[in-house]
mmCIF file of C-alpha atoms in Angstrom:
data_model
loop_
_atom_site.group_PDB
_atom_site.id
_atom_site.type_symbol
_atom_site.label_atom_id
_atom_site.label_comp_id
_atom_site.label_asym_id
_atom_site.label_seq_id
_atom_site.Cartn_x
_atom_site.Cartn_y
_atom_site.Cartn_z
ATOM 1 C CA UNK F 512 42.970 63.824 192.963
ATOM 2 C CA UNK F 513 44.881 66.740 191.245
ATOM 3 C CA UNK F 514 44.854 69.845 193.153
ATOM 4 C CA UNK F 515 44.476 73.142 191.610
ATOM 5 C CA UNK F 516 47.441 74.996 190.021
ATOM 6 C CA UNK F 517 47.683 78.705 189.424
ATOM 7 C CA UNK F 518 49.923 81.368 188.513
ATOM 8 C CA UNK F 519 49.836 85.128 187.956
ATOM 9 C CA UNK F 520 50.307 87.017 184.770
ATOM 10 C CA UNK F 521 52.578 89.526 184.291
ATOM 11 C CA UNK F 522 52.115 92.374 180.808
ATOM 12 C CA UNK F 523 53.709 90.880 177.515
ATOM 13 C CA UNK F 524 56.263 92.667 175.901
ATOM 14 C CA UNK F 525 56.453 90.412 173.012
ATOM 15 C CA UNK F 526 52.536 90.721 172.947
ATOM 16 C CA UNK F 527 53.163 94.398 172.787
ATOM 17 C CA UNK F 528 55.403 93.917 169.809
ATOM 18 C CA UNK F 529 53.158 91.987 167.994
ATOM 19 C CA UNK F 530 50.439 94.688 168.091
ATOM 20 C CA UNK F 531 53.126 97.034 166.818
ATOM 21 C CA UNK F 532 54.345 95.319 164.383
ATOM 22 C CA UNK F 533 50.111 94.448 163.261
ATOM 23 C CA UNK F 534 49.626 98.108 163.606
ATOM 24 C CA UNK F 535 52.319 98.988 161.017
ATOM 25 C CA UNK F 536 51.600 96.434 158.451
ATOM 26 C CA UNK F 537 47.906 98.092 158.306
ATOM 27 C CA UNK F 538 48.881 101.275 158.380
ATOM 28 C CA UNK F 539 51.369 100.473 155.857
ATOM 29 C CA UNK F 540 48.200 98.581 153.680
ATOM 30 C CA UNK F 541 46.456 101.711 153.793
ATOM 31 C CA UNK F 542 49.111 104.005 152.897
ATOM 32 C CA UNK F 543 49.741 101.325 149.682
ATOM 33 C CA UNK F 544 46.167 101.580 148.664
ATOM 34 C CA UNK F 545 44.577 105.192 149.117
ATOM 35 C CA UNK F 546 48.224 107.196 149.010
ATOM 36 C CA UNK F 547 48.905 109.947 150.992
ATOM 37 C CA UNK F 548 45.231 111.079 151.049
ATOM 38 C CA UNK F 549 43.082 112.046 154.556
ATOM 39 C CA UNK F 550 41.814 108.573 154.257
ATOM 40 C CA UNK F 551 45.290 107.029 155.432
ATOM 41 C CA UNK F 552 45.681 108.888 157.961
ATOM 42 C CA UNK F 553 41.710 108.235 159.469
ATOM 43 C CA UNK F 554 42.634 104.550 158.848
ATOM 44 C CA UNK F 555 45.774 104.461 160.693
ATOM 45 C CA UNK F 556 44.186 106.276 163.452
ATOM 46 C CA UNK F 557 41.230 104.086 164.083
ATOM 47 C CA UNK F 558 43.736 100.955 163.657
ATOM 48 C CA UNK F 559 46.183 102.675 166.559
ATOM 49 C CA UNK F 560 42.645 103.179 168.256
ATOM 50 C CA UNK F 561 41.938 99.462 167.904
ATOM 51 C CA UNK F 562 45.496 98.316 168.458
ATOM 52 C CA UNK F 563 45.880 100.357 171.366
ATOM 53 C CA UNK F 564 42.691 99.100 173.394
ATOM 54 C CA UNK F 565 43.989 95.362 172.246
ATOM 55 C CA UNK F 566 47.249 96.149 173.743
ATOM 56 C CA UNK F 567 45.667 98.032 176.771
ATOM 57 C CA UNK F 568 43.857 94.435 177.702
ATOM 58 C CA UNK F 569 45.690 91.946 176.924
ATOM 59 C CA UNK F 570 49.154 93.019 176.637
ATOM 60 C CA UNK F 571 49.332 95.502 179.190
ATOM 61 C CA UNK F 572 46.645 94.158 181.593
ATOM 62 C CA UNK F 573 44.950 97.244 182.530
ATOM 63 C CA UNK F 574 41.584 97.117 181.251
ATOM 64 C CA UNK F 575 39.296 95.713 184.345
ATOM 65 C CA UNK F 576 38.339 93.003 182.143
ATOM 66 C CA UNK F 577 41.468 91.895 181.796
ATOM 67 C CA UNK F 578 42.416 88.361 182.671
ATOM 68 C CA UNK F 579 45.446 89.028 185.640
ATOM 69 C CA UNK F 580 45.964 84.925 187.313
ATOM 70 C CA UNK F 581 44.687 81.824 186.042
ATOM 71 C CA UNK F 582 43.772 78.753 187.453
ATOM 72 C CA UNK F 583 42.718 74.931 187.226
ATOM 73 C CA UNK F 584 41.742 71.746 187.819
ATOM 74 C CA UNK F 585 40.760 68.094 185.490
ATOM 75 C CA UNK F 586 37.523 69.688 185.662
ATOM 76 C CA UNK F 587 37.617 73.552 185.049
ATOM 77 C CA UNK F 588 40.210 76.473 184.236
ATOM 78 C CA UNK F 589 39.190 79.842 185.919
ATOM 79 C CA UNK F 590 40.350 82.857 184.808
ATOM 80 C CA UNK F 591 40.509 85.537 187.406
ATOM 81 C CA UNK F 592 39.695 89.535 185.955
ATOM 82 C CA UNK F 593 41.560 92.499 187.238
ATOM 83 C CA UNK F 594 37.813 93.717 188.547
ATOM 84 C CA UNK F 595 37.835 90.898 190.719
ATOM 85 C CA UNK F 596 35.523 88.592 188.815
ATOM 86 C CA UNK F 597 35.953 85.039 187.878
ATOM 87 C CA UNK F 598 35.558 83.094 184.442
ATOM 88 C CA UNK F 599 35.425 79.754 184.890
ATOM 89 C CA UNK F 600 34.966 77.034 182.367
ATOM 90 C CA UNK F 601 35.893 74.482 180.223
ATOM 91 C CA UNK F 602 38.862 74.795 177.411
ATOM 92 C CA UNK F 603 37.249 74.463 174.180
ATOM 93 C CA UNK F 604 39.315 72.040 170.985
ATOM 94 C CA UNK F 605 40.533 75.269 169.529
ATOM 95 C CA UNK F 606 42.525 76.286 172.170
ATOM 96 C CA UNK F 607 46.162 76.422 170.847
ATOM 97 C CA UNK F 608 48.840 75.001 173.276
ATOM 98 C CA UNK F 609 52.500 76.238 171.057
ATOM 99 C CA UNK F 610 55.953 76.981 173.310
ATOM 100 C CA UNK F 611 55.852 80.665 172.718
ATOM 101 C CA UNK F 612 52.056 80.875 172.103
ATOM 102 C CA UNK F 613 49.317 79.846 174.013
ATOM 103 C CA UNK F 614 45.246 81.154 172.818
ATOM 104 C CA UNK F 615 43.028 79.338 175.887
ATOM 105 C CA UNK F 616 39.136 79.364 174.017
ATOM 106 C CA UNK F 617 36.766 78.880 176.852
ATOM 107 C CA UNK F 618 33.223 77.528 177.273
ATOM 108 C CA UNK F 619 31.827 79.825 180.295
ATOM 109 C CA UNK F 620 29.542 78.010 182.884
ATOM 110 C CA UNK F 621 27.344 80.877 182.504
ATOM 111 C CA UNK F 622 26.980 79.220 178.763
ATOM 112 C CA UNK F 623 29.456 82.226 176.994
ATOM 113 C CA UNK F 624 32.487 81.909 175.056
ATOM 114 C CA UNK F 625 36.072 83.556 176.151
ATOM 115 C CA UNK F 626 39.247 83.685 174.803
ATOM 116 C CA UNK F 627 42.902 84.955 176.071
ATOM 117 C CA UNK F 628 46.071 85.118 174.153
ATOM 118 C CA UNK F 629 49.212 84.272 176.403
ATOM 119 C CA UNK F 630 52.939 84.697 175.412
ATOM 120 C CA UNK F 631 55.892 83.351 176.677
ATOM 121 C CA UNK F 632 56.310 86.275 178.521
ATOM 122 C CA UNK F 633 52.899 86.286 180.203
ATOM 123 C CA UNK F 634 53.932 84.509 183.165
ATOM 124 C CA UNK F 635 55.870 82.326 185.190
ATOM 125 C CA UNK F 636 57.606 79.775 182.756
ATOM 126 C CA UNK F 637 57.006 76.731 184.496
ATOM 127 C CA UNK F 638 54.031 77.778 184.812
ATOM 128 C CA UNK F 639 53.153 78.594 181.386
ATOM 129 C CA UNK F 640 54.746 74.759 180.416
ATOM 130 C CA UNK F 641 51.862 72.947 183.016
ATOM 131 C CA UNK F 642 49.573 74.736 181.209
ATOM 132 C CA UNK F 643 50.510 74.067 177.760
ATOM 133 C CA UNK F 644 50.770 70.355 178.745
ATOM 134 C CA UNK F 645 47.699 70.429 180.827
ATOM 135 C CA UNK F 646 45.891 71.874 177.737
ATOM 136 C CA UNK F 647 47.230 69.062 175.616
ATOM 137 C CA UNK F 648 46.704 66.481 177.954
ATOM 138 C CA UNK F 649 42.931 67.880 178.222
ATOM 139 C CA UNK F 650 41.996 68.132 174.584
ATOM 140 C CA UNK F 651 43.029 64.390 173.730
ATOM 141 C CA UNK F 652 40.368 62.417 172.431
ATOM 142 C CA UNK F 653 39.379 58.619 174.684
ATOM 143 C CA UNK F 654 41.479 55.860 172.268
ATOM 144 C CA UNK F 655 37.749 54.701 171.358
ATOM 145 C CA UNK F 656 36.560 57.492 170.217
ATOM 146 C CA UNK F 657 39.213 58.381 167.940
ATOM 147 C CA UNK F 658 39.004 54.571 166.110
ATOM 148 C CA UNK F 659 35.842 55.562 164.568
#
């Protein structure tokens, strides 16, 4: 029996530069399409406004919904919120397991769906790499199903 491994998360700068860098490529869109009219500027604001509360949960970690250590076992992955609560649940197929990316998709016990980006940066490195092959090792198929 595998016991349970788990490791903090720490706030993503490289998460922070991708929602800078998404941020100006909008911004830049809008400015390309309406000019330098009143309606680029409202755009770019409510896309900083967007940006900013995507950054302020999952790059940052300080929304209380924010996911701040995770944790699993064969059976589950819990994800444990800055508020205290617990998400626990099983990873779904279109979880993406990449070296400097990882997007965890959940199926909540309580029936929901969750998701949570993680960079390289988001945490302990070896931890990070059981996860990623964890997360392949989980979404493989039985060799009789995939025969079909």
């Amino acid at each position: 029996m595998l016991s349970r491994a788990k490791f903090q998360l720490k706030p993503s700068a490289q998460l922070t530069r991708v929602g800078v860098l998404v941020w100006g490529l909008v911004s830049a869109c809008a400015y390309s399409i309406a000019g330098g009219s009143w309606l680029t500027l409202s755009y770019a604001l409510l896309a900083a406004f967007v940006v900013g509360f995507w950054l302020w949960r999952y790059a940052w970690l300080k929304d209380p919904t924010s996911v701040v250590a995770v944790s699993w076992t064969p059976e589950e992955l819990c994800c444990y919120l800055a508020n205290g609560e617990q998400v626990s649940g099983t990873i779904l197929p279109k979880s993406a397991f990449n070296p400097q990316f990882i997007t965890l998709h959940l199926s909540t016990i309580e029936g929901g769906k969750f998701w949570w980006p993680l960079m390289a940066d988001s945490g302990p490195a070896d931890g990070l790499r059981k996860l990623r092959v964890f997360g392949r090792w989980h979404q493989q198929e039985p060799p009789s199903a995939s025969r079909s």
